[in-house]
Structures are given as C-alpha cells and as structure tokens.
Coordinates of N, CA and C in Angstrom, one line a residue:
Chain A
X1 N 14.9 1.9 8.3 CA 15.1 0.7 9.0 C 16.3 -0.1 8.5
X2 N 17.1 -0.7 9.4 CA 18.1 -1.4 9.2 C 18.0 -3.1 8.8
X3 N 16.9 -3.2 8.9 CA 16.1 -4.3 8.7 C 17.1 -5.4 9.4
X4 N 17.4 -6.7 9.4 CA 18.0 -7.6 10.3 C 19.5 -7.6 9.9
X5 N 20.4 -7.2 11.0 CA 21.8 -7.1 11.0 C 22.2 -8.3 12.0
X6 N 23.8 -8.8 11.1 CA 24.4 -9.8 11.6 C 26.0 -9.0 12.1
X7 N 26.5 -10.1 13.0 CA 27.8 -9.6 12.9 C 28.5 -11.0 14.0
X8 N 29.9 -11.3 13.3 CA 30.5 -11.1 12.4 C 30.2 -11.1 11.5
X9 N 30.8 -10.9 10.1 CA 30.5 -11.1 8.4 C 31.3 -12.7 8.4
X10 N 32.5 -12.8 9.2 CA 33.1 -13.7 9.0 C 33.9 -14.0 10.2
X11 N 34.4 -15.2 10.4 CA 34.8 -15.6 11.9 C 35.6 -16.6 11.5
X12 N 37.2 -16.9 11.9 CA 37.6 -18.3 12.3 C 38.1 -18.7 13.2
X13 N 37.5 -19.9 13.8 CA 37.6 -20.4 15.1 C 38.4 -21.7 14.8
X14 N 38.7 -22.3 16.3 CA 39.4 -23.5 16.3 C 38.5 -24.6 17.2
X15 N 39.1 -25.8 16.8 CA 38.5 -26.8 17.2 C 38.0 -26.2 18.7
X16 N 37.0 -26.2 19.5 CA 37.0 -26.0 20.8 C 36.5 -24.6 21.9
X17 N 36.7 -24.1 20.7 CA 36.6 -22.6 21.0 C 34.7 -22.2 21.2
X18 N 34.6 -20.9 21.6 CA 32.9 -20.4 21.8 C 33.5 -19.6 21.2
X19 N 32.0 -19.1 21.0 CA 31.8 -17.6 20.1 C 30.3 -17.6 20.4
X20 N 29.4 -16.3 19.8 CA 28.5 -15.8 19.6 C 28.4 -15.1 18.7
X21 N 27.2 -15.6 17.8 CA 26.7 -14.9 16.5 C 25.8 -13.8 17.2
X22 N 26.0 -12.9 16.3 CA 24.7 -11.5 17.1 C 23.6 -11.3 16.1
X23 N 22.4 -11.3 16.4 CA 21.6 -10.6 15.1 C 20.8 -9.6 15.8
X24 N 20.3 -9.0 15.4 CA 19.5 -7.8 15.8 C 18.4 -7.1 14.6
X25 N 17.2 -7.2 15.3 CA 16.1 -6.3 13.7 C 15.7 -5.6 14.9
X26 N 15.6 -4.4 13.8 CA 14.3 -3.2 14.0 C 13.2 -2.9 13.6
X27 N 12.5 -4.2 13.4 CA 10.7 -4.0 12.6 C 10.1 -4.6 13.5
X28 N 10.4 -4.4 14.8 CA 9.3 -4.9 16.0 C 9.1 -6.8 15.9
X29 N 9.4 -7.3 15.1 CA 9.5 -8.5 14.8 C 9.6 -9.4 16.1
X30 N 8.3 -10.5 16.4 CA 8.3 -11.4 17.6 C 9.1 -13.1 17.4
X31 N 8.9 -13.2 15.9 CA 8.9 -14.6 15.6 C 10.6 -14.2 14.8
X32 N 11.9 -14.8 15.2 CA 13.0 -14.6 15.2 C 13.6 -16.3 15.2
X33 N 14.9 -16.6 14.0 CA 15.2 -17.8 14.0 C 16.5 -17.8 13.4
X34 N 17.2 -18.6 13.6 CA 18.6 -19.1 13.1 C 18.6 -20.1 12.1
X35 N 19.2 -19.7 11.0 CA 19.4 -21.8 10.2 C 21.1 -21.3 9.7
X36 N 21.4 -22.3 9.2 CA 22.6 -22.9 8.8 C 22.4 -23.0 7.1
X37 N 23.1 -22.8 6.3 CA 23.7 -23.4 4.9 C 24.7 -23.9 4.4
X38 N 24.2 -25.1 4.2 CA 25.1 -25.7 3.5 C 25.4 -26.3 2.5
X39 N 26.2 -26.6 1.4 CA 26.4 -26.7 0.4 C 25.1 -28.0 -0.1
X40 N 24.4 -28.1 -1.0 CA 23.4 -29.0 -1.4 C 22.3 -29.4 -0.1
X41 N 22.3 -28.9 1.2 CA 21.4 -29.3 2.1 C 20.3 -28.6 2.3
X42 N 20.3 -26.8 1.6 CA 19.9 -25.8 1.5 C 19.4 -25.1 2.9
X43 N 18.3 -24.3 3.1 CA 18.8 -24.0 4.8 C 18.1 -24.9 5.6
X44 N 18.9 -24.9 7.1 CA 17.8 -25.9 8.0 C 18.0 -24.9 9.0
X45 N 16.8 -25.1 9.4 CA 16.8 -24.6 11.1 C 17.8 -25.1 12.0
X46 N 17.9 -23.8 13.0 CA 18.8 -24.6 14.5 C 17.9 -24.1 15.0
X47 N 17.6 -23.2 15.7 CA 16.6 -22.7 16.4 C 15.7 -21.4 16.3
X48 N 14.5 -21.1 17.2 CA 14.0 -19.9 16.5 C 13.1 -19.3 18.2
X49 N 12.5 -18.7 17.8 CA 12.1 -17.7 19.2 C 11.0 -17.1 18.7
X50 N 9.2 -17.3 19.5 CA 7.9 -16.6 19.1 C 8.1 -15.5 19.9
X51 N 9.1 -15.3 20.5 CA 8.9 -13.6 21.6 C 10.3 -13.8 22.4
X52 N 10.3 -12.3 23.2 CA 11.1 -12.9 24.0 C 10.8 -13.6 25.4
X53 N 12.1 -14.1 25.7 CA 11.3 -15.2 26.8 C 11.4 -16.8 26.4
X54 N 11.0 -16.9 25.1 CA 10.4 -17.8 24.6 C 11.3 -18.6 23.2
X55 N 12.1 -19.7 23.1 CA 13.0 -20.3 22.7 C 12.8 -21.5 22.3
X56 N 13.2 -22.1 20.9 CA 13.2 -23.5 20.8 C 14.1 -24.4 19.8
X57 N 13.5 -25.7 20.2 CA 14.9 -26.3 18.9 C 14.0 -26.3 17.6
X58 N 15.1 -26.3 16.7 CA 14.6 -26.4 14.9 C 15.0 -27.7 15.0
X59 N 15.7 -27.8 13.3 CA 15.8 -29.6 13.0 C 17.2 -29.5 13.3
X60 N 18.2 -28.6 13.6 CA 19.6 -29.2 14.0 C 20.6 -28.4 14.9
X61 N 19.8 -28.2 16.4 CA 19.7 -27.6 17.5 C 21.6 -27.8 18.0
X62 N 21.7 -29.1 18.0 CA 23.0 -29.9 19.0 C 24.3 -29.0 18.6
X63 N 24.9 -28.2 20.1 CA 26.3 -27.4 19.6 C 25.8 -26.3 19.9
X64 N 24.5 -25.8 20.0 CA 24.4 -24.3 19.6 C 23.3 -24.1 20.7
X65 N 23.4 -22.8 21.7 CA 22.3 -22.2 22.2 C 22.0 -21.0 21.9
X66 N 20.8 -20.6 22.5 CA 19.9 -19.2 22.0 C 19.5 -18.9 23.4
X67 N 19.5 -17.6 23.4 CA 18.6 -17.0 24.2 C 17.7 -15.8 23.5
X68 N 16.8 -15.2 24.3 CA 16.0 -13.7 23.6 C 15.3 -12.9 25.2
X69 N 16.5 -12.7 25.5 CA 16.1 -11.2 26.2 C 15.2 -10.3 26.3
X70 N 15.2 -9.7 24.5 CA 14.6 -8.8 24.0 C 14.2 -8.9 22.9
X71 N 13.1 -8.4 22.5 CA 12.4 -8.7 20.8 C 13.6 -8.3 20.2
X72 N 14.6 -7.5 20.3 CA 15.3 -6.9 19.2 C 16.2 -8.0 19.0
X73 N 16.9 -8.5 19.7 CA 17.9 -9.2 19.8 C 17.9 -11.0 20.0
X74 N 18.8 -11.7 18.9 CA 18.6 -13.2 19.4 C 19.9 -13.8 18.8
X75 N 20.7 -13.9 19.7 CA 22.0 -14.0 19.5 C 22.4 -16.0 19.6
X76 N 23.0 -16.4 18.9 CA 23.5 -17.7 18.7 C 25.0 -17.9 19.2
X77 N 24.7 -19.3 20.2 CA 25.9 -19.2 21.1 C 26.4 -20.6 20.8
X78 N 28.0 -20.7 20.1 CA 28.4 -22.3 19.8 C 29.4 -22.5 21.2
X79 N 29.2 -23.4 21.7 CA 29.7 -23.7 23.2 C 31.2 -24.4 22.4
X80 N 31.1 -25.3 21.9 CA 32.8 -25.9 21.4 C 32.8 -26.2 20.1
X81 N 33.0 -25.3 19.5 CA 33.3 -25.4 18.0 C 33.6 -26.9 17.1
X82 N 33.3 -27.0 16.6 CA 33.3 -28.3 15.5 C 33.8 -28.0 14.6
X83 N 34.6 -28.9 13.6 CA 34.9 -28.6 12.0 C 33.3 -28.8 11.2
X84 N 32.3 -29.6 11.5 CA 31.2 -29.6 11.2 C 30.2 -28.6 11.1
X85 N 30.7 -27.7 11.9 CA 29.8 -26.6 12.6 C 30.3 -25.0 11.7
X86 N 31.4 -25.8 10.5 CA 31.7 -24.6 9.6 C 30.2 -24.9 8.4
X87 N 29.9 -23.5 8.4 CA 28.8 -22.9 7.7 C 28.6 -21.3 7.1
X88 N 27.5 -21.3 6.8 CA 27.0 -19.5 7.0 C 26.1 -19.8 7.4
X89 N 26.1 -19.4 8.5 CA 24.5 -18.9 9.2 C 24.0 -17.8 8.8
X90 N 22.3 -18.0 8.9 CA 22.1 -16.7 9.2 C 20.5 -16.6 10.0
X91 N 20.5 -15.7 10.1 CA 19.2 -15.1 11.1 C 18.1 -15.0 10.1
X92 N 17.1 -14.9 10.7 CA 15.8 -14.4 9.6 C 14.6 -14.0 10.9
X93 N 13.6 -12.8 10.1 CA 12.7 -12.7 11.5 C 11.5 -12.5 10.8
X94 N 10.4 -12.5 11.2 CA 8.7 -12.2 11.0 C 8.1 -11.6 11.7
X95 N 6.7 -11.4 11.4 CA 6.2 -10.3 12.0 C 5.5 -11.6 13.5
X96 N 5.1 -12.2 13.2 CA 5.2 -13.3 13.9 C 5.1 -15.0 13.8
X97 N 5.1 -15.9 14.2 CA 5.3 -17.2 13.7 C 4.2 -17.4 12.8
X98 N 3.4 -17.0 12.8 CA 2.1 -17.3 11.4 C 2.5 -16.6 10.2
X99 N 3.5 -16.0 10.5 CA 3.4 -14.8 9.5 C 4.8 -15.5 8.3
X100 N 5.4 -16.2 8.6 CA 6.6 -16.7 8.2 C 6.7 -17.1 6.7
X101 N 5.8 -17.0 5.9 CA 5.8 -17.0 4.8 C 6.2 -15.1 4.2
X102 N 6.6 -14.4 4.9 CA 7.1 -13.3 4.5 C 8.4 -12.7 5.9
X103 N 9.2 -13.8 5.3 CA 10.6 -13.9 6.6 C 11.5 -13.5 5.5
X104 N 11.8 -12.5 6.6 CA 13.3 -10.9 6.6 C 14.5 -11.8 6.6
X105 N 15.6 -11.7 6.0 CA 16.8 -12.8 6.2 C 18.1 -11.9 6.2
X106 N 18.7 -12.2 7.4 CA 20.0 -11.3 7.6 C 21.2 -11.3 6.5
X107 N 22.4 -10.7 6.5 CA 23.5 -11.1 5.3 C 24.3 -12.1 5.5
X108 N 23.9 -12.5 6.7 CA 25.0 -13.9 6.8 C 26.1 -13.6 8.1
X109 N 26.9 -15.2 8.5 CA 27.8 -14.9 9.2 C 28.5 -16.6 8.4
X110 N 30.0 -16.2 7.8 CA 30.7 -17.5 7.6 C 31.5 -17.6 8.5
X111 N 31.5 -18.7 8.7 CA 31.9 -19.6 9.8 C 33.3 -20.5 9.3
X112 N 34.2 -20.7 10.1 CA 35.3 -21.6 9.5 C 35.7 -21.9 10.7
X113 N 35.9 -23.8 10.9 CA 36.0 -23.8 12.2 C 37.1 -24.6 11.6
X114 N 38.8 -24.5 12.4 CA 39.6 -25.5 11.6 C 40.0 -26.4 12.8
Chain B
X1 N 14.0 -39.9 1.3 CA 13.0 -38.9 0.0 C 12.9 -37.3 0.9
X2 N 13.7 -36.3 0.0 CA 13.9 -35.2 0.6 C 12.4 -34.4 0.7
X3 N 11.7 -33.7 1.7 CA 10.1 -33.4 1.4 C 10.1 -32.6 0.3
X4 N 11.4 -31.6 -0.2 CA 11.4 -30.4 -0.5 C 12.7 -30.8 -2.0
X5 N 12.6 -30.9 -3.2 CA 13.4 -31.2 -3.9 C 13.4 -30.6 -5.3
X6 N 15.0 -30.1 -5.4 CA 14.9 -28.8 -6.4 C 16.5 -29.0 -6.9
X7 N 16.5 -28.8 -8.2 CA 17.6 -29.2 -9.3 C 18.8 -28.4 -8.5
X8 N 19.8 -29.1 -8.6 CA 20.9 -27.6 -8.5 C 21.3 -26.7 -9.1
X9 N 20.6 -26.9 -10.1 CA 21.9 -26.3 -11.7 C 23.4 -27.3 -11.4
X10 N 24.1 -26.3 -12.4 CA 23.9 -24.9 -12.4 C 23.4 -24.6 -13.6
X11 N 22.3 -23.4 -13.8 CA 21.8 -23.2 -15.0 C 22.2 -22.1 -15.8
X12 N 22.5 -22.1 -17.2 CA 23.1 -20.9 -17.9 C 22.0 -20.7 -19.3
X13 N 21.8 -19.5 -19.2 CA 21.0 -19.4 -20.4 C 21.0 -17.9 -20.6
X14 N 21.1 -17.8 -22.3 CA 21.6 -16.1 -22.6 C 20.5 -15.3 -22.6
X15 N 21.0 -13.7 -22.3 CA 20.3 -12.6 -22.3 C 18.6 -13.3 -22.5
X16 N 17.7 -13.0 -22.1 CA 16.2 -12.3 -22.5 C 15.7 -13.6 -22.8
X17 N 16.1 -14.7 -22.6 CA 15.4 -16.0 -22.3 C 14.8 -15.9 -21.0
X18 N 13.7 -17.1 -21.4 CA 12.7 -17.4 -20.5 C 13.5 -18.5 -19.6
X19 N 13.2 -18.4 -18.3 CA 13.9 -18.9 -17.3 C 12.6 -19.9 -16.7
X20 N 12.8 -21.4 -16.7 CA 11.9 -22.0 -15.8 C 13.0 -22.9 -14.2
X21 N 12.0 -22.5 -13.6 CA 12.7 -23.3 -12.1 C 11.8 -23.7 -11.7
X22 N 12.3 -25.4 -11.1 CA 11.1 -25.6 -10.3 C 11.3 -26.8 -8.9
X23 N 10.6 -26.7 -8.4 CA 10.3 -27.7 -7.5 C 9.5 -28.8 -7.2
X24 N 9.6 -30.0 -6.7 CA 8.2 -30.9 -6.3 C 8.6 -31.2 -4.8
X25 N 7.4 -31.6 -4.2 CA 7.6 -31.9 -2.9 C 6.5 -33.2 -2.7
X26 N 6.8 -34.0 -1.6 CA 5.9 -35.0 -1.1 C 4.9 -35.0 -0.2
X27 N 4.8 -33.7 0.4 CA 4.1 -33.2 1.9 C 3.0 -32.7 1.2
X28 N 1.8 -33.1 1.2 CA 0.5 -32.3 0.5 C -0.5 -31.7 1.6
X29 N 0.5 -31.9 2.6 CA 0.2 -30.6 3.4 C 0.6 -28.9 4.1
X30 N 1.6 -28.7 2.8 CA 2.1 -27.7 2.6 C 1.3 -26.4 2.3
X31 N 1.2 -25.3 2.7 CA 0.2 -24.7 2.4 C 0.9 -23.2 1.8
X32 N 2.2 -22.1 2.1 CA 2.3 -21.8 1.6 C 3.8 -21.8 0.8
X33 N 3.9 -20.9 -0.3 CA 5.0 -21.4 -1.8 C 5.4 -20.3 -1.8
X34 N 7.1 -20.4 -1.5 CA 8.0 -19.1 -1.5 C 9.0 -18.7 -2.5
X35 N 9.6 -18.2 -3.2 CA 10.9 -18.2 -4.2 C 11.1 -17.0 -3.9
X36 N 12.8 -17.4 -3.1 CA 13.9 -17.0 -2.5 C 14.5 -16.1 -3.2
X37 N 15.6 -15.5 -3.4 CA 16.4 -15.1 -4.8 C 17.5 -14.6 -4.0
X38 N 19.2 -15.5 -4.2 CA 20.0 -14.9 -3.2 C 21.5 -14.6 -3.6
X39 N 21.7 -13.6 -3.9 CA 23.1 -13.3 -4.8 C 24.1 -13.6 -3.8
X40 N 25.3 -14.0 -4.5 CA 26.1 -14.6 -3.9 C 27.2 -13.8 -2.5
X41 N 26.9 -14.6 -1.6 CA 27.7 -13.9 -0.2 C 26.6 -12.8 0.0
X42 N 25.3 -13.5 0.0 CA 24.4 -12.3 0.8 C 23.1 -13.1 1.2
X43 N 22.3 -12.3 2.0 CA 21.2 -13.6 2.6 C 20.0 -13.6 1.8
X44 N 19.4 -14.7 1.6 CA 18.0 -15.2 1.1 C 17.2 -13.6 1.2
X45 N 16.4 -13.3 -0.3 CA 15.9 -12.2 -0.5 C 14.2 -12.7 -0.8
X46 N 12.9 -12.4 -0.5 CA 11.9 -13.1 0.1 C 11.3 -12.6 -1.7
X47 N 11.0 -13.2 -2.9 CA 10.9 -12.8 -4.4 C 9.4 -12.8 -4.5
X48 N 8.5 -14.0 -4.0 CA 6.7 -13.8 -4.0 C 6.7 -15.0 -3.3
X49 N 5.3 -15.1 -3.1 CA 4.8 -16.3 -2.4 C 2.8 -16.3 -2.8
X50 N 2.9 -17.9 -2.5 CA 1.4 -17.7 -3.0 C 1.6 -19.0 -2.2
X51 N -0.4 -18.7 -1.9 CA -0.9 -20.3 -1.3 C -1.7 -21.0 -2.0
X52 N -2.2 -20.7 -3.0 CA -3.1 -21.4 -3.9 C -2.6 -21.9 -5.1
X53 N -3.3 -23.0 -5.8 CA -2.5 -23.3 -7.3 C -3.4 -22.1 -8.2
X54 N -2.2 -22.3 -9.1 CA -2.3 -21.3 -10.3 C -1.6 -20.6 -10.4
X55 N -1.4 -19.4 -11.1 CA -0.8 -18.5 -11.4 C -0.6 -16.5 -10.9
X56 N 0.6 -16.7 -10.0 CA 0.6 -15.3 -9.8 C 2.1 -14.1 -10.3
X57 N 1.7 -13.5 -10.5 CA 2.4 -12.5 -11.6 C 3.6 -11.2 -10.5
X58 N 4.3 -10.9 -10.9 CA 5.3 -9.6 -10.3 C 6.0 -9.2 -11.1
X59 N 5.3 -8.4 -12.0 CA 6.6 -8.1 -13.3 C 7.0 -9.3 -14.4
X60 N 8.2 -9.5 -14.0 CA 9.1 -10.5 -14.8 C 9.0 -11.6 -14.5
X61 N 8.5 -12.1 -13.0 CA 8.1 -13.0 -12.5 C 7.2 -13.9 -12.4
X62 N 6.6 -15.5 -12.5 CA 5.5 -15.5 -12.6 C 5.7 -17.1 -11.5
X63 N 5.3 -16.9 -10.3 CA 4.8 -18.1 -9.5 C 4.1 -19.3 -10.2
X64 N 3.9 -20.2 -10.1 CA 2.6 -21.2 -10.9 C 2.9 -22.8 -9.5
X65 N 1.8 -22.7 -9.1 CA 1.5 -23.9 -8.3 C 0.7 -24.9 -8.7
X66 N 1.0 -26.5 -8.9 CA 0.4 -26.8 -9.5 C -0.1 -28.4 -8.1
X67 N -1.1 -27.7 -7.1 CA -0.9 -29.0 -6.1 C -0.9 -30.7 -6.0
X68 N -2.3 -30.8 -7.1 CA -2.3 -32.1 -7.3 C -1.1 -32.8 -8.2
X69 N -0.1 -31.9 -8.6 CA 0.9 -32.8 -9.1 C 2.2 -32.8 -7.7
X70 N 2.1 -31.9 -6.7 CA 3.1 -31.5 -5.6 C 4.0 -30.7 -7.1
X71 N 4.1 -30.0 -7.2 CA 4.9 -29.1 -8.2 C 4.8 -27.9 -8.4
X72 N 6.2 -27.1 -7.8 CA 5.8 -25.4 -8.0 C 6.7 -25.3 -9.2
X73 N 6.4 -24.0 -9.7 CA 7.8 -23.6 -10.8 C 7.9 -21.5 -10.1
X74 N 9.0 -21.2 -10.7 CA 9.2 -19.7 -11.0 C 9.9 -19.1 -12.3
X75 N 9.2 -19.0 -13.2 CA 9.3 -18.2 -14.4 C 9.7 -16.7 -14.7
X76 N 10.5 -16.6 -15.7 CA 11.7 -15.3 -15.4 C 11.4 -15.0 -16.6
X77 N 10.4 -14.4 -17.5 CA 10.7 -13.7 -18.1 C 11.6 -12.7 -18.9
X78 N 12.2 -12.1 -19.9 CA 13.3 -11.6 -20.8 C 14.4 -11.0 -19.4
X79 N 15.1 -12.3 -19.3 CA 15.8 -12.8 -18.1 C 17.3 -11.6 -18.7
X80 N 17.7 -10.9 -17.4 CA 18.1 -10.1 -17.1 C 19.9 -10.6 -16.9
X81 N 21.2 -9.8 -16.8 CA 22.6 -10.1 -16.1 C 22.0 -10.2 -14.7
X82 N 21.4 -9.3 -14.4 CA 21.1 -8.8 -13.1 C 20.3 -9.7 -12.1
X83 N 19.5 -10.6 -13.0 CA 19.1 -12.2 -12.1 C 19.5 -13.6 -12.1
X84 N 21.3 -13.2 -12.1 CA 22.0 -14.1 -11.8 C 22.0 -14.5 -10.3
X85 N 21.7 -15.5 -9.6 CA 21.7 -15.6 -8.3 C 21.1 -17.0 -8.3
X86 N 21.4 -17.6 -7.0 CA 20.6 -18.5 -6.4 C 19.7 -18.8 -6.1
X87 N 18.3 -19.3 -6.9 CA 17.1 -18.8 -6.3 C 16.3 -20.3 -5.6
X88 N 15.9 -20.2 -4.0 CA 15.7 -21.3 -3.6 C 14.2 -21.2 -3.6
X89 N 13.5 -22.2 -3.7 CA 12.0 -22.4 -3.0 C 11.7 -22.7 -1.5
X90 N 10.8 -22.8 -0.8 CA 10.1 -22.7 0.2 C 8.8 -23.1 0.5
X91 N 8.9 -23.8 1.7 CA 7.4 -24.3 1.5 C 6.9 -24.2 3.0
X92 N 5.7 -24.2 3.4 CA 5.5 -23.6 4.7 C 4.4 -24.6 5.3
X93 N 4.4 -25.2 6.3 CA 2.8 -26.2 6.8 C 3.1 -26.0 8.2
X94 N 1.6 -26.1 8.5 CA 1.1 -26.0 10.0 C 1.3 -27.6 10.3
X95 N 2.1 -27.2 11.6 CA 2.3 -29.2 12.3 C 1.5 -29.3 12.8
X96 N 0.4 -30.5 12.6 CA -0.7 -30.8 13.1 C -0.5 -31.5 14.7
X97 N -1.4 -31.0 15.3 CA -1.8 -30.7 16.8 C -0.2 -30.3 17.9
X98 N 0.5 -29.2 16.5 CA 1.5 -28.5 17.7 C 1.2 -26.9 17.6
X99 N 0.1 -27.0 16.5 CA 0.1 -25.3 16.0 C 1.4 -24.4 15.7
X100 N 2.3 -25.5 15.8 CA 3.4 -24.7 15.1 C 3.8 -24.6 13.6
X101 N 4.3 -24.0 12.9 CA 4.8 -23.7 11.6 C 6.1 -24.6 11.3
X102 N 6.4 -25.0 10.1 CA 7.6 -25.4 10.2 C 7.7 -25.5 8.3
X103 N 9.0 -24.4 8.3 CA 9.3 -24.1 6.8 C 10.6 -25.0 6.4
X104 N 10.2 -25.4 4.9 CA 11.4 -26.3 4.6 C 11.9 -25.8 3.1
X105 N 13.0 -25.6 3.3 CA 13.4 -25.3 1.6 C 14.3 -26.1 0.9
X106 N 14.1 -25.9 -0.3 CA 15.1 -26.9 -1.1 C 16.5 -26.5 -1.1
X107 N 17.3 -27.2 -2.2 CA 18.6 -27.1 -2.1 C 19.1 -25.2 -2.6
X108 N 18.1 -25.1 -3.6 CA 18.6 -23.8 -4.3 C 19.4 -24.2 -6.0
X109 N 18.4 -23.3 -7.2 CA 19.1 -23.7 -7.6 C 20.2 -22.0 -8.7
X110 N 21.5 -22.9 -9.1 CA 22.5 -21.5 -9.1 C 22.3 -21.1 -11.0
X111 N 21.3 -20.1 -11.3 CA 21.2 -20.0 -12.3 C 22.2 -18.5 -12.7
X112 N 22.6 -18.3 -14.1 CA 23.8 -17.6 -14.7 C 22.6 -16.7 -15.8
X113 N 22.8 -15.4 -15.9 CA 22.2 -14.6 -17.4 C 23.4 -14.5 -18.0
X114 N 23.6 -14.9 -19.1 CA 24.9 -14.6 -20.0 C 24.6 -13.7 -21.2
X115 N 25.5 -12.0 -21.1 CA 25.1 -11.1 -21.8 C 24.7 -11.2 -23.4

C-alpha cells in the first residue's frame, strides 16, 4: 500500500493564481481531511470529508475548496492565492470519522505564494 | 487560552537520556491522547495514543495521562540520534449534540539527540 500520497511536493504560486493540491489513499479509508502548518500554530483543519459525496469546513475553510468524488481521492482547490495561504499542507485519512485517533498523514505539499 | 498547549523547544539533550515532553489542555472533555513524531519535511507519523489516565508503554516509549491535572507527557527512554524530530500531541473530543469529532493539536515540540 502506498498509503496517502500528495502531489505537488512543492509549488510557487502568485498572488492570484489557482491550483489544486491532490491527495489520494489506498486503505479504503471514508473519513479524509486537509489542515495547514504553520510555524508555532501547529496543525488546523480546513476541511475534511466522512465519504464521498459528503464535505465540510474545519476551523480555517475561507480561500480553499474540496470536493470527494471518490473514497480514494480528495483534492484541495485554492481559488486566488494569498501570501497568507503560504504553508504545508497536508492530507491525512481514517478508517472513518470515529476512528481518527489512528489518522494516516500524507508527506506534505509546501506552498509559497509571492 | 490555547485548548491544546505544548512547549516549543527547542530541546537538546545527549545520547541515551531520558526525554520528557508534555502537554496540558483546558477541555476536560477530551477523550482521546495522541503523540505525533514528525521528521523534518515529512508528514505527522501517528507514535501511540491512549484514552485513559495512566500509563502506556511501546518500547522506548511511555504515554502517561494524567486527567484530573489536564496533563499528558511522552517519555523517551535511552533517547536515540534517530529521534530527533518534531514530536506534536493530539487530542480528540466528541462535539456535543453534533456527534462530530473534532481533533486539536499543539504547537509541536522540536527536540535534538546529540551523539
């Protein structure tokens, strides 16, 4: 198993610009989520997904959408880039939202928005 | 008042010392206790977790929850080069009347084994 893959590793964008973070697991995993890190704030949620179909906001949603198609996939979409919105993200998934005390966490995607 | 609050380091301490890390929180309705372990330019690695106070073991490892003070620690026994990393805590509570989950972690703190 490839367990949860990201991609980019790294990205730089400009004030304005979109993109899309990709993540993808292979352990059947329903409960799937995005957070942010950042220096001394440690991670927060933006958003997360109990299946597919099914989508919501975390604690710092604004800038960013999700969709989920498919259990495998739950890709993060920044509509206009911010210098604020430089981070590493990353994905993380579970076997389902109860289960989240034993959450898979991707390698990351750094962000540099100038 | 952060719910979730944990030193930053950075901590240095040589070969085969005992390593203590810890956390307190203000939510005493947190139910379960996670430590992270994340080497640098790579993602959060899931290290043990426990829901009860006291003491749980993984090797080198030793969890210890202590609730009625809100205070977890993670203990590193004959501390290694190799567990140099950032290790964050985690804490997990059911939101009352949304039956949803909602996990909060501290800052992380960046501890050094020096040979």
């Amino acid at each position: 198993n490839a367990g949860v893959t990201q991609t980019p590793k790294f990205q730089v964008l400009k004030t304005g610009q979109s993109m899309t973070l990709q993540c993808a697991q292979d352990m059947n995993h329903e409960y799937m989520s995005w957070y942010r890190q950042d220096p001394g704030m440690g991670l927060r949620l933006i958003h997360y997904s109990v299946g597919a179909g099914i989508t919501d906001q975390g604690e710092v949603p604004n800038g960013y959408n999700v969709s989920r198609s498919t259990t495998e996939d739950f890709p993060l979409r920044l509509l206009s880039a911010a210098p604020s919105q430089t981070s590493v993200y990353f994905c993380a998934s579970s076997y389902s939202e109860g289960y989240q005390e034993t959450q898979y966490f991707g390698p990351g995607t750094r962000l540099l928005v100038l | 008042q952060k719910e979730v609050e944990q030193d930053p380091g950075p901590l240095s301490v040589p070969e085969g010392a005992i390593v203590s890390l810890n956390c307190t929180y203000s939510n005493s309705a947190f139910q379960y206790f996670m430590w992270y372990r994340q080497y640098s330019r790579k993602g959060p690695e899931l290290l043990m977790y426990t829901y009860s106070s006291g003491n749980k073991e993984d090797g080198r490892f030793t969890a210890q929850v202590d609730k009625s003070s809100k205070y977890i620690s993670l203990f590193i026994r004959d501390s290694q080069p190799s567990d140099s990393a950032t290790y964050l805590c985690a804490m997990l509570v059911l939101t009352p009347g949304e039956g949803a989950q909602k996990l909060v972690f501290g800052q992380g703190t960046r501890l050094t084994i020096n040979p």
